[in-house]
Coordinates of C-alpha atoms in Angstrom, one line a residue:
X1 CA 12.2 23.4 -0.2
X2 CA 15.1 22.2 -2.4
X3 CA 14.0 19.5 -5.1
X4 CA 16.6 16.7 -5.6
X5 CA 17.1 15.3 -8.7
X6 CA 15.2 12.0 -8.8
X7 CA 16.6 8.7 -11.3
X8 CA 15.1 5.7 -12.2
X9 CA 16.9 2.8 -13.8
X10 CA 15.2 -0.6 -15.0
X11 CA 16.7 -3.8 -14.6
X12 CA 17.6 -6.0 -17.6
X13 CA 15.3 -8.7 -16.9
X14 CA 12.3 -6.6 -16.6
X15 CA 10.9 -7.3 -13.2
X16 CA 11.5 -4.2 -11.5
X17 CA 13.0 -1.1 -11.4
X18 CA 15.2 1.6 -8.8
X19 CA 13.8 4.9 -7.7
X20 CA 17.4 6.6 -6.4
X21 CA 18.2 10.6 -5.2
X22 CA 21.2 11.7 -3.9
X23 CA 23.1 8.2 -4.1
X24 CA 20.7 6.2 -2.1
X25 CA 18.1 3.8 -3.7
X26 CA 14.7 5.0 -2.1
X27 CA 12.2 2.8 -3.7
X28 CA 12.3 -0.5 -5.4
X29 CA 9.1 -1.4 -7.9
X30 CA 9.1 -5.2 -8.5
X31 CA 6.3 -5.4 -10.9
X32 CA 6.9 -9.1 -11.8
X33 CA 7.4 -10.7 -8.6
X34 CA 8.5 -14.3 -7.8
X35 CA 6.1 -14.7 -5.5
X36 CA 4.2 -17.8 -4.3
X37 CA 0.2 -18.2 -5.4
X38 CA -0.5 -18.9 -1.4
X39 CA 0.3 -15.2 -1.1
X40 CA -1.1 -13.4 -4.1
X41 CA 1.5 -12.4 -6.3
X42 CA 1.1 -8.6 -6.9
X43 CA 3.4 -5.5 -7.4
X44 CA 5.3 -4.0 -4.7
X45 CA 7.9 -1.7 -3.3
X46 CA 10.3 -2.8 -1.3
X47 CA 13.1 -2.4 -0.1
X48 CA 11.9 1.3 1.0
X49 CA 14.0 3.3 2.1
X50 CA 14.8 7.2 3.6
X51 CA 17.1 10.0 1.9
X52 CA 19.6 8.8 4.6
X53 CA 19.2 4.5 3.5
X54 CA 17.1 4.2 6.7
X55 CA 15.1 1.0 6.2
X56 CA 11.4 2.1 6.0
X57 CA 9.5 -1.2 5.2
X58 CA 9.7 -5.5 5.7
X59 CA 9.5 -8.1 3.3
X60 CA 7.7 -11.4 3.8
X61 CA 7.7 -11.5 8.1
X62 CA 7.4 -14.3 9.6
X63 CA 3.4 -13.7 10.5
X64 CA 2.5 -12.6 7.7
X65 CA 4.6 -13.8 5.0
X66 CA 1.9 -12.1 2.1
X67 CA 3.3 -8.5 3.9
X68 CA 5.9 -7.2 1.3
X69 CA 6.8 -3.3 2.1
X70 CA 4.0 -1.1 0.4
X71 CA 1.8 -3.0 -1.9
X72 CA -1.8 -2.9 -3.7
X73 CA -4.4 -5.4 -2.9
X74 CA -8.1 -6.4 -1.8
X75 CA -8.6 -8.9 1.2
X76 CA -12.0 -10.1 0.0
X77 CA -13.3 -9.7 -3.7
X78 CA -16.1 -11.3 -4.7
X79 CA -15.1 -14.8 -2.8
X80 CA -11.6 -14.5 -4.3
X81 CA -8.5 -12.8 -2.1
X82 CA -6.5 -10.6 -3.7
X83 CA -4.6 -10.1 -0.6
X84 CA -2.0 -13.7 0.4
X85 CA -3.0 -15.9 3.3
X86 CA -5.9 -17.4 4.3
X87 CA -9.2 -15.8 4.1
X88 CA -11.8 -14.6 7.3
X89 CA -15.2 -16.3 7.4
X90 CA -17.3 -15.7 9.7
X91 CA -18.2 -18.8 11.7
X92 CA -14.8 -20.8 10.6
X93 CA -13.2 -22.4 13.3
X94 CA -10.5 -21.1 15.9
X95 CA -10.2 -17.4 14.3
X96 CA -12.1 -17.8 11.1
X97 CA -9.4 -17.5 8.9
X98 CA -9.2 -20.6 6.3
X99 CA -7.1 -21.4 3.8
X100 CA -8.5 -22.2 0.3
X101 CA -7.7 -22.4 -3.4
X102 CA -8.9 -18.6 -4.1
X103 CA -6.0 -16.9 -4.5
X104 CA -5.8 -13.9 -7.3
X105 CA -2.8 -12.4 -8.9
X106 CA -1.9 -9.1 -10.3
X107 CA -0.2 -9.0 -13.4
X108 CA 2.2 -7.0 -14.9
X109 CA 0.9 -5.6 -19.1
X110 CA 3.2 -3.0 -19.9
X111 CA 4.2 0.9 -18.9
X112 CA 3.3 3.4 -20.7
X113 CA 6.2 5.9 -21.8
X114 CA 7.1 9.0 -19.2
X115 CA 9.3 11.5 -20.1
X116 CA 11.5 12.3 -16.4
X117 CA 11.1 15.5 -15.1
X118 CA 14.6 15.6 -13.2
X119 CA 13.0 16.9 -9.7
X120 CA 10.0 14.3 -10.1
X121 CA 9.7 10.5 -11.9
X122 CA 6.1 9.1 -12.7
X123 CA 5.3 5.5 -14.0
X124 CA 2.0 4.6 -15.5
X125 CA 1.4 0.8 -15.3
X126 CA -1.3 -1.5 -16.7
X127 CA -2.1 -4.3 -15.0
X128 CA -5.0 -7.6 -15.2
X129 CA -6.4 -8.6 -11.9
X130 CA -7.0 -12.4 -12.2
X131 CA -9.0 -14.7 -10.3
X132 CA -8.7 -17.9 -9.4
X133 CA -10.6 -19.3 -11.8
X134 CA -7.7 -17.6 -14.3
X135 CA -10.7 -15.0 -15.3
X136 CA -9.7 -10.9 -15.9
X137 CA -11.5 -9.3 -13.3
X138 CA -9.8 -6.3 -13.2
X139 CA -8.1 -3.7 -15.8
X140 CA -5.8 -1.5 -13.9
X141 CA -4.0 1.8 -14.7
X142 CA -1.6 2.6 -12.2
X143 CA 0.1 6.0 -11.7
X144 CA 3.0 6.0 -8.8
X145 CA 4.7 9.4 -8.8
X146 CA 7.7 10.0 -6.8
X147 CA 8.5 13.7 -6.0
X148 CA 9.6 16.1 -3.5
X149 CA 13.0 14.5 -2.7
X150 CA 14.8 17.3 -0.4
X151 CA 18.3 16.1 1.3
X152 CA 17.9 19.3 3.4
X153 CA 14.4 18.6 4.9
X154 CA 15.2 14.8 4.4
X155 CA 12.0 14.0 2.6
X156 CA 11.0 12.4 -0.2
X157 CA 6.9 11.5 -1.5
X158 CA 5.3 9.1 -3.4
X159 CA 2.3 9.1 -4.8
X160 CA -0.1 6.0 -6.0
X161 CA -2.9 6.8 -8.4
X162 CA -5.2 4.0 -9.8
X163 CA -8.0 3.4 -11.6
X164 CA -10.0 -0.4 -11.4
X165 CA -12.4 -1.3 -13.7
X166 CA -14.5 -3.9 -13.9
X167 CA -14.3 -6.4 -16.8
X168 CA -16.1 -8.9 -15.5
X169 CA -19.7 -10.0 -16.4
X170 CA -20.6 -9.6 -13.3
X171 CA -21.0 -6.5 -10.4
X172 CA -17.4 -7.0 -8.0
X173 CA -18.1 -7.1 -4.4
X174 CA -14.7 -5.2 -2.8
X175 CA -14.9 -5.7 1.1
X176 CA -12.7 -6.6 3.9
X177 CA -12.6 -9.2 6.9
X178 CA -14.9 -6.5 8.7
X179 CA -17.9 -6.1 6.3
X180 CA -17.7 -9.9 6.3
X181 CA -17.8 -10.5 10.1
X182 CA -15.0 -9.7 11.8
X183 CA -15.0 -5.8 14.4
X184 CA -12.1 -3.6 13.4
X185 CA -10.0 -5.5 10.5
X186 CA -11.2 -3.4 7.8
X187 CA -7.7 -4.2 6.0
X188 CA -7.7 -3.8 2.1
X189 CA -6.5 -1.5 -0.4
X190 CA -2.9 0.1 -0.6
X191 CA -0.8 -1.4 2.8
X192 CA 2.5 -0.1 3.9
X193 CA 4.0 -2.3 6.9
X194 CA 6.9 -0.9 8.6
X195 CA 9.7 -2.4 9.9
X196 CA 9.9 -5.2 12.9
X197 CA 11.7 -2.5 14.9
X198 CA 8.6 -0.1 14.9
X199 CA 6.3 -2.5 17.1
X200 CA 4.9 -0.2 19.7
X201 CA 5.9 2.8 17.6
X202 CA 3.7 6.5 18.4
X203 CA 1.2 6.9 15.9
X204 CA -0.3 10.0 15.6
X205 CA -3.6 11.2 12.9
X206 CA -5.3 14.1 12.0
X207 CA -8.1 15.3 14.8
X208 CA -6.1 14.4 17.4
X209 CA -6.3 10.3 17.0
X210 CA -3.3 9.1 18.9
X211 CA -2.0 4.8 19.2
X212 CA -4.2 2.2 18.6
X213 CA -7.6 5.3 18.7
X214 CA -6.5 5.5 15.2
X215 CA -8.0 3.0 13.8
X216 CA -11.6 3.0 12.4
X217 CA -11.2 6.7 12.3
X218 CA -11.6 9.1 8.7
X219 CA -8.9 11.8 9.1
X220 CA -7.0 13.6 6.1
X221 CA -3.9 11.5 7.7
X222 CA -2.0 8.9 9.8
X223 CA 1.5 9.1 10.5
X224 CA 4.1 6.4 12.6
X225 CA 7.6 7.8 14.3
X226 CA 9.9 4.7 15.0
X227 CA 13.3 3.9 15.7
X228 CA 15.4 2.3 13.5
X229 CA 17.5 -1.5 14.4
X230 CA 20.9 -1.0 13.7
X231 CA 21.2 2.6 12.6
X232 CA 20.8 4.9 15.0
X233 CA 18.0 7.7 15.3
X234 CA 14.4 6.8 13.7
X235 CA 12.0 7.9 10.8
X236 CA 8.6 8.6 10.1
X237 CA 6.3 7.5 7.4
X238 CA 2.6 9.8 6.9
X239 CA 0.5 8.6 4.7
X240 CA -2.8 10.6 3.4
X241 CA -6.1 9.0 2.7
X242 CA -6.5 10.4 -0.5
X243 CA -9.8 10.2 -2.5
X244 CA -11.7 7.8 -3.7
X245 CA -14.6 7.9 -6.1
X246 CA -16.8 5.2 -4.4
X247 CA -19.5 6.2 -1.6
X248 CA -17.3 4.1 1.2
X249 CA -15.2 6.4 2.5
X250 CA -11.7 5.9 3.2
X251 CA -11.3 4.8 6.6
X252 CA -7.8 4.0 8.5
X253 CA -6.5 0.4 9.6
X254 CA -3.7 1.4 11.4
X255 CA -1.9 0.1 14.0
X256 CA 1.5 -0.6 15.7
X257 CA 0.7 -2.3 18.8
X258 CA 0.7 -5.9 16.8
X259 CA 3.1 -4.7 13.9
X260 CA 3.3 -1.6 12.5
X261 CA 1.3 -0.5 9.5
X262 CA -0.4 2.3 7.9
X263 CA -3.9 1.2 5.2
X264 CA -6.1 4.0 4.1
X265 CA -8.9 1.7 3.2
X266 CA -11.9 1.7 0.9
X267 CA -13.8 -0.5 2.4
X268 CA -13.2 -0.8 6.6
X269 CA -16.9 -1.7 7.4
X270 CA -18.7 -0.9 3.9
X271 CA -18.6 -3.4 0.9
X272 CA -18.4 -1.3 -2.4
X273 CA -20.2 -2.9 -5.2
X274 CA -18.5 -2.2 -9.1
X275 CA -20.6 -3.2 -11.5
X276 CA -19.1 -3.9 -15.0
X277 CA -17.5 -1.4 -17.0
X278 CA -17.4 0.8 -13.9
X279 CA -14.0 2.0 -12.6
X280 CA -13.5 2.8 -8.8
X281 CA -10.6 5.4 -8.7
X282 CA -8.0 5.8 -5.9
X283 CA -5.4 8.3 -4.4
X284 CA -2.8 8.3 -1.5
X285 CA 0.0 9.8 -1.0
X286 CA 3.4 8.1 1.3
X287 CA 5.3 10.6 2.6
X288 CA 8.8 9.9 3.8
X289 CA 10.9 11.7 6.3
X290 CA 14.2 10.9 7.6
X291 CA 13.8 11.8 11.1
X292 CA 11.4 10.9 14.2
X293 CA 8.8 14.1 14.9
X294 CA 5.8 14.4 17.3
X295 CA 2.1 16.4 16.7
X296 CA 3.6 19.1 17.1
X297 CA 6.3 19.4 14.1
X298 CA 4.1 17.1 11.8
X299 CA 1.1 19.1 12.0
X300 CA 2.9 21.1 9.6
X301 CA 4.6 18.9 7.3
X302 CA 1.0 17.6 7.2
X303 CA -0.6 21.0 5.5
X304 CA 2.8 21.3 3.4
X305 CA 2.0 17.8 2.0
X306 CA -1.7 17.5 1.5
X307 CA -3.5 16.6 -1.4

């Protein structure tokens, strides 16, 4: 593997900044989003993008507008939602989602100085989780490291490292629409969504897991092929569950058959409880590859990537 040189440039205004390699803006960070309180205002990256421009994410779609390309967040936390939209309880009417005034936000304290590497650029970010009732829940570090750009291979990898503590006075209770009622919609923690075109798109995980069998399961990794609108030929996006320090283990929401997305999660089916002070730590890593591949070719790639 040859290492491309990776650049990052800030924008004046401080809201977000460019992750480029080889001419092509890969990865945009907006870290002070304009972003509506209905839909959590948090961090994210979008556009997202291959070695070759291929589009590799969606912003705001039309079902779920809180969906903004690869993005941080917690469905159910302690009564307040930390992920947009309205929020599942069991019981509610029609589909049990409700809309109420509990809406969270992620803000943006200040990066801590990196010096860049030239084949690699990291970003360490502090951030407040704050509740609804405008309370600090959360003190956030954030890492997001991108590496492994190669215009040969057409690759490229990020990263996302982060550590939550609890500065509440009270113990957190981080779940998802599952542990609060509703069979396989275990979505919370970091979600990528792909792009409109990828609806139906193959998905294939580690031990075998194939479509819509991939969700629920606890593989090293889940990985979507799709075809790209517009351009011709198609990508593919594997993500790794990572590690995380709770007991929950990481557990895949994935999917395509609805919309395509790809959510290691913390907590599918199992609440994790942080009481205060304590910090629940998190890593995944995106991997990004410029072309469309089946089991076969991506079993390697896998092993080549793993953390």
């Amino acid at each position: 593997m040859s290492d491309t040189h990776l650049h990052i440039d800030h924008d004046a205004a401080g809201s977000q900044f460019v992750v480029s390699a080889a001419g092509t803006d890969l990865a945009t960070y907006v870290y002070r989003p304009d972003t509506p309180l209905e839909e959590s205002p948090k961090p994210y990256l979008y556009p997202l993008r291959t070695l070759s421009g291929a589009p590799v994410g969606v912003y705001r779609p039309w079902d779920h507008r809180w969906h903004k390309g690869l993005q941080m967040t917690w469905s159910h936390l302690s009564g307040d939602n930390f992920w947009g939209g309205p929020t599942f309880e069991q019981g509610a009417p029609g589909h049990g989602y409700v809309w109420r005034e509990n809406h969270g936000r992620q803000v943006h304290r200040a990066f801590e100085p990196q010096d860049p590497v030239g084949s690699e650029v990291s970003v360490v970010q502090s951030l407040d989780w704050i509740s609804s009732s405008d309370e600090v829940w959360i003190d956030e570090t954030r890492t997001l490291r991108f590496h492994s750009a190669d215009t040969a291979d057409g690759v490229w990898a990020l990263d996302f490292t982060t550590a939550l503590t609890n500065v509440h006075r009270e113990p957190l209770e981080m779940g998802s629409p599952t542990t609060h009622g509703r069979p396989g919609a275990g979505y919370t923690g970091l979600f990528w969504r792909g792009p409109r075109a990828w609806t139906g798109a193959d998905i294939i995980a580690d031990g075998g897991h194939e479509g819509d069998a991939v969700m629920g399961t606890r593989g090293a990794w889940a990985a979507i092929s799709g075809e790209h609108d517009e351009l011709d030929g198609g990508a593919t996006v594997l993500a790794y569950a990572g590690t995380t320090s709770a007991s929950t283990p990481l557990t895949w929401f994935a999917r395509s058959s609805a919309f395509a997305c790809l959510n290691p999660s913390p907590a599918f089916d199992t609440e994790i409880k942080l009481e205060p002070g304590k910090t629940l730590h998190l890593t995944h890593r995106f991997v990004f590859l410029d072309r469309m591949v089946d089991r076969h070719e991506l079993e390697p790639i896998s092993q080549r990537f793993a953390l």
